[in-house]
Every structure is written in structure tokens, then in C-alpha cells.
Amino acid sequence: MSVDKNTVAKIARLARIRVDEKQQEELTGELNQILGWIEQLSELDTDGVEPMTSVVEMTQPLREDVVNDGYYVDRVTKNAPESAHGFYAVPKVVE
């Protein structure tokens, strides 16, 4: 796959960025080089290779999902103009 000046102009228009003629020539070469690297990567045999999310093998520490009130209701509602029973009290908007 290769990119020409018309494709670069279309991408620029879709991205809503201004690219003059000289920049279109430069971007055409750069995008074609990037696509060439991607084609090289597709030639690699990746059968049996596990997908990775990081170059360093690690596991995320997991915790149990527990619903709670944060254990500091008074601190949370302290700055509220008005609170009632541990909740923010707001004026009635709909009658």
C-alpha cells in the first residue's frame, strides 16, 4: 500500500489541518516509510506468541469489588451548602 499527494490532502482535509504543497510531498514520503515498516512487521511469524500489554511481564494487583460510602461522609458533605442524612440536599427543580 502506498500513499500519494491526493491521499495526504484528503487526510489533511478530514483532520481539518492546513498542509501546503511542500508539506504534502514530505508527508507522502514519511507516510509511505511508516507503511513500509508496518509491511515489514506483517512478514514476521507471530504464531505461538502471546499478546502483550507491556514489554515487562507483570500482573495487576486485584482487589475485591465492594460497594461502600468511602467511610468519610462527614468530610465529603462538609462543603455542601446543605446536607441531610449524609447526602447533598438540593432545591427542588421540577414540581
PDB file of C-alpha atoms in Angstrom:
ATOM      1  CA  MET A   1       0.000   0.000   0.000  1.00  0.00           C
ATOM      2  CA  SER A   2       1.299   3.468  -0.787  1.00  0.00           C
ATOM      3  CA  VAL A   3       0.116   7.000  -0.222  1.00  0.00           C
ATOM      4  CA  ASP A   4       0.069   9.746  -2.846  1.00  0.00           C
ATOM      5  CA  LYS A   5      -0.336  13.520  -2.568  1.00  0.00           C
ATOM      6  CA  ASN A   6      -4.093  13.276  -3.115  1.00  0.00           C
ATOM      7  CA  THR A   7      -4.428  10.899  -0.172  1.00  0.00           C
ATOM      8  CA  VAL A   8      -2.341  13.191   2.036  1.00  0.00           C
ATOM      9  CA  ALA A   9      -4.534  16.142   1.009  1.00  0.00           C
ATOM     10  CA  LYS A  10      -7.669  14.142   1.818  1.00  0.00           C
ATOM     11  CA  ILE A  11      -6.313  13.092   5.230  1.00  0.00           C
ATOM     12  CA  ALA A  12      -5.412  16.720   5.979  1.00  0.00           C
ATOM     13  CA  ARG A  13      -8.883  17.869   4.986  1.00  0.00           C
ATOM     14  CA  LEU A  14     -10.539  15.196   7.150  1.00  0.00           C
ATOM     15  CA  ALA A  15      -8.278  16.144  10.077  1.00  0.00           C
ATOM     16  CA  ARG A  16      -9.065  19.796   9.429  1.00  0.00           C
ATOM     17  CA  ILE A  17      -5.406  20.808   9.234  1.00  0.00           C
ATOM     18  CA  ARG A  18      -3.781  23.031   6.632  1.00  0.00           C
ATOM     19  CA  VAL A  19      -0.976  21.326   4.700  1.00  0.00           C
ATOM     20  CA  ASP A  20       0.668  23.213   1.842  1.00  0.00           C
ATOM     21  CA  GLU A  21       2.068  21.574  -1.320  1.00  0.00           C
ATOM     22  CA  LYS A  22       5.634  21.283   0.014  1.00  0.00           C
ATOM     23  CA  GLN A  23       4.456  19.653   3.236  1.00  0.00           C
ATOM     24  CA  GLN A  24       2.266  17.251   1.248  1.00  0.00           C
ATOM     25  CA  GLU A  25       5.366  15.998  -0.582  1.00  0.00           C
ATOM     26  CA  GLU A  26       7.240  15.498   2.702  1.00  0.00           C
ATOM     27  CA  LEU A  27       4.289  13.790   4.378  1.00  0.00           C
ATOM     28  CA  THR A  28       3.811  11.499   1.400  1.00  0.00           C
ATOM     29  CA  GLY A  29       7.348  10.176   1.842  1.00  0.00           C
ATOM     30  CA  GLU A  30       7.043   9.879   5.622  1.00  0.00           C
ATOM     31  CA  LEU A  31       3.710   8.053   5.487  1.00  0.00           C
ATOM     32  CA  ASN A  32       4.991   5.661   2.826  1.00  0.00           C
ATOM     33  CA  GLN A  33       8.019   4.925   5.012  1.00  0.00           C
ATOM     34  CA  ILE A  34       5.769   4.198   8.013  1.00  0.00           C
ATOM     35  CA  LEU A  35       3.573   1.925   5.897  1.00  0.00           C
ATOM     36  CA  GLY A  36       6.717   0.130   4.712  1.00  0.00           C
ATOM     37  CA  TRP A  37       7.696  -0.591   8.304  1.00  0.00           C
ATOM     38  CA  ILE A  38       4.222  -1.920   9.014  1.00  0.00           C
ATOM     39  CA  GLU A  39       4.501  -4.224   5.986  1.00  0.00           C
ATOM     40  CA  GLN A  40       7.833  -5.489   7.334  1.00  0.00           C
ATOM     41  CA  LEU A  41       6.197  -6.264  10.671  1.00  0.00           C
ATOM     42  CA  SER A  42       3.439  -8.221   8.954  1.00  0.00           C
ATOM     43  CA  GLU A  43       6.089 -10.531   7.486  1.00  0.00           C
ATOM     44  CA  LEU A  44       7.089 -11.759  10.955  1.00  0.00           C
ATOM     45  CA  ASP A  45       5.901 -15.171  12.108  1.00  0.00           C
ATOM     46  CA  THR A  46       3.969 -14.499  15.302  1.00  0.00           C
ATOM     47  CA  ASP A  47       2.348 -17.912  15.646  1.00  0.00           C
ATOM     48  CA  GLY A  48       2.503 -19.011  19.264  1.00  0.00           C
ATOM     49  CA  VAL A  49       3.428 -15.557  20.559  1.00  0.00           C
ATOM     50  CA  GLU A  50       1.146 -14.386  23.342  1.00  0.00           C
ATOM     51  CA  PRO A  51      -0.215 -10.833  23.038  1.00  0.00           C
ATOM     52  CA  MET A  52       1.429  -8.352  25.379  1.00  0.00           C
ATOM     53  CA  THR A  53       0.202  -5.183  27.042  1.00  0.00           C
ATOM     54  CA  SER A  54       3.691  -4.219  28.218  1.00  0.00           C
ATOM     55  CA  VAL A  55       7.294  -5.127  27.450  1.00  0.00           C
ATOM     56  CA  VAL A  56       7.713  -6.026  31.121  1.00  0.00           C
ATOM     57  CA  GLU A  57       5.755  -9.021  32.340  1.00  0.00           C
ATOM     58  CA  MET A  58       3.600  -8.000  35.273  1.00  0.00           C
ATOM     59  CA  THR A  59       0.297  -8.765  36.872  1.00  0.00           C
ATOM     60  CA  GLN A  60      -2.110  -6.218  38.209  1.00  0.00           C
ATOM     61  CA  PRO A  61      -2.922  -6.442  41.886  1.00  0.00           C
ATOM     62  CA  LEU A  62      -6.613  -7.167  42.177  1.00  0.00           C
ATOM     63  CA  ARG A  63      -8.940  -6.265  44.975  1.00  0.00           C
ATOM     64  CA  GLU A  64     -12.441  -7.369  45.685  1.00  0.00           C
ATOM     65  CA  ASP A  65     -15.179  -5.035  44.410  1.00  0.00           C
ATOM     66  CA  VAL A  66     -17.024  -3.820  47.465  1.00  0.00           C
ATOM     67  CA  VAL A  67     -19.617  -1.057  47.463  1.00  0.00           C
ATOM     68  CA  ASN A  68     -19.105   1.369  50.327  1.00  0.00           C
ATOM     69  CA  ASP A  69     -19.658   5.009  51.199  1.00  0.00           C
ATOM     70  CA  GLY A  70     -15.964   5.836  51.384  1.00  0.00           C
ATOM     71  CA  TYR A  71     -16.088   5.854  55.193  1.00  0.00           C
ATOM     72  CA  TYR A  72     -15.885   9.648  55.441  1.00  0.00           C
ATOM     73  CA  VAL A  73     -19.337  11.025  54.711  1.00  0.00           C
ATOM     74  CA  ASP A  74     -18.822  13.995  57.029  1.00  0.00           C
ATOM     75  CA  ARG A  75     -15.714  15.144  55.132  1.00  0.00           C
ATOM     76  CA  VAL A  76     -17.466  14.800  51.770  1.00  0.00           C
ATOM     77  CA  THR A  77     -20.582  16.736  52.747  1.00  0.00           C
ATOM     78  CA  LYS A  78     -18.748  19.322  54.876  1.00  0.00           C
ATOM     79  CA  ASN A  79     -18.513  21.835  51.975  1.00  0.00           C
ATOM     80  CA  ALA A  80     -22.069  21.312  50.769  1.00  0.00           C
ATOM     81  CA  PRO A  81     -24.356  24.321  51.207  1.00  0.00           C
ATOM     82  CA  GLU A  82     -26.896  21.955  52.726  1.00  0.00           C
ATOM     83  CA  SER A  83     -26.845  18.236  53.512  1.00  0.00           C
ATOM     84  CA  ALA A  84     -29.303  15.799  55.012  1.00  0.00           C
ATOM     85  CA  HIS A  85     -28.744  12.225  56.221  1.00  0.00           C
ATOM     86  CA  GLY A  86     -25.264  12.063  54.644  1.00  0.00           C
ATOM     87  CA  PHE A  87     -26.416  13.271  51.212  1.00  0.00           C
ATOM     88  CA  TYR A  88     -26.248  16.585  49.381  1.00  0.00           C
ATOM     89  CA  ALA A  89     -29.526  18.460  49.721  1.00  0.00           C
ATOM     90  CA  VAL A  90     -30.516  20.416  46.619  1.00  0.00           C
ATOM     91  CA  PRO A  91     -33.519  22.614  45.934  1.00  0.00           C
ATOM     92  CA  LYS A  92     -36.437  21.013  44.139  1.00  0.00           C
ATOM     93  CA  VAL A  93     -36.335  21.923  40.442  1.00  0.00           C
ATOM     94  CA  VAL A  94     -39.305  20.032  38.994  1.00  0.00           C
ATOM     95  CA  GLU A  95     -42.729  20.375  40.502  1.00  0.00           C
TER      96      GLU A  95
END
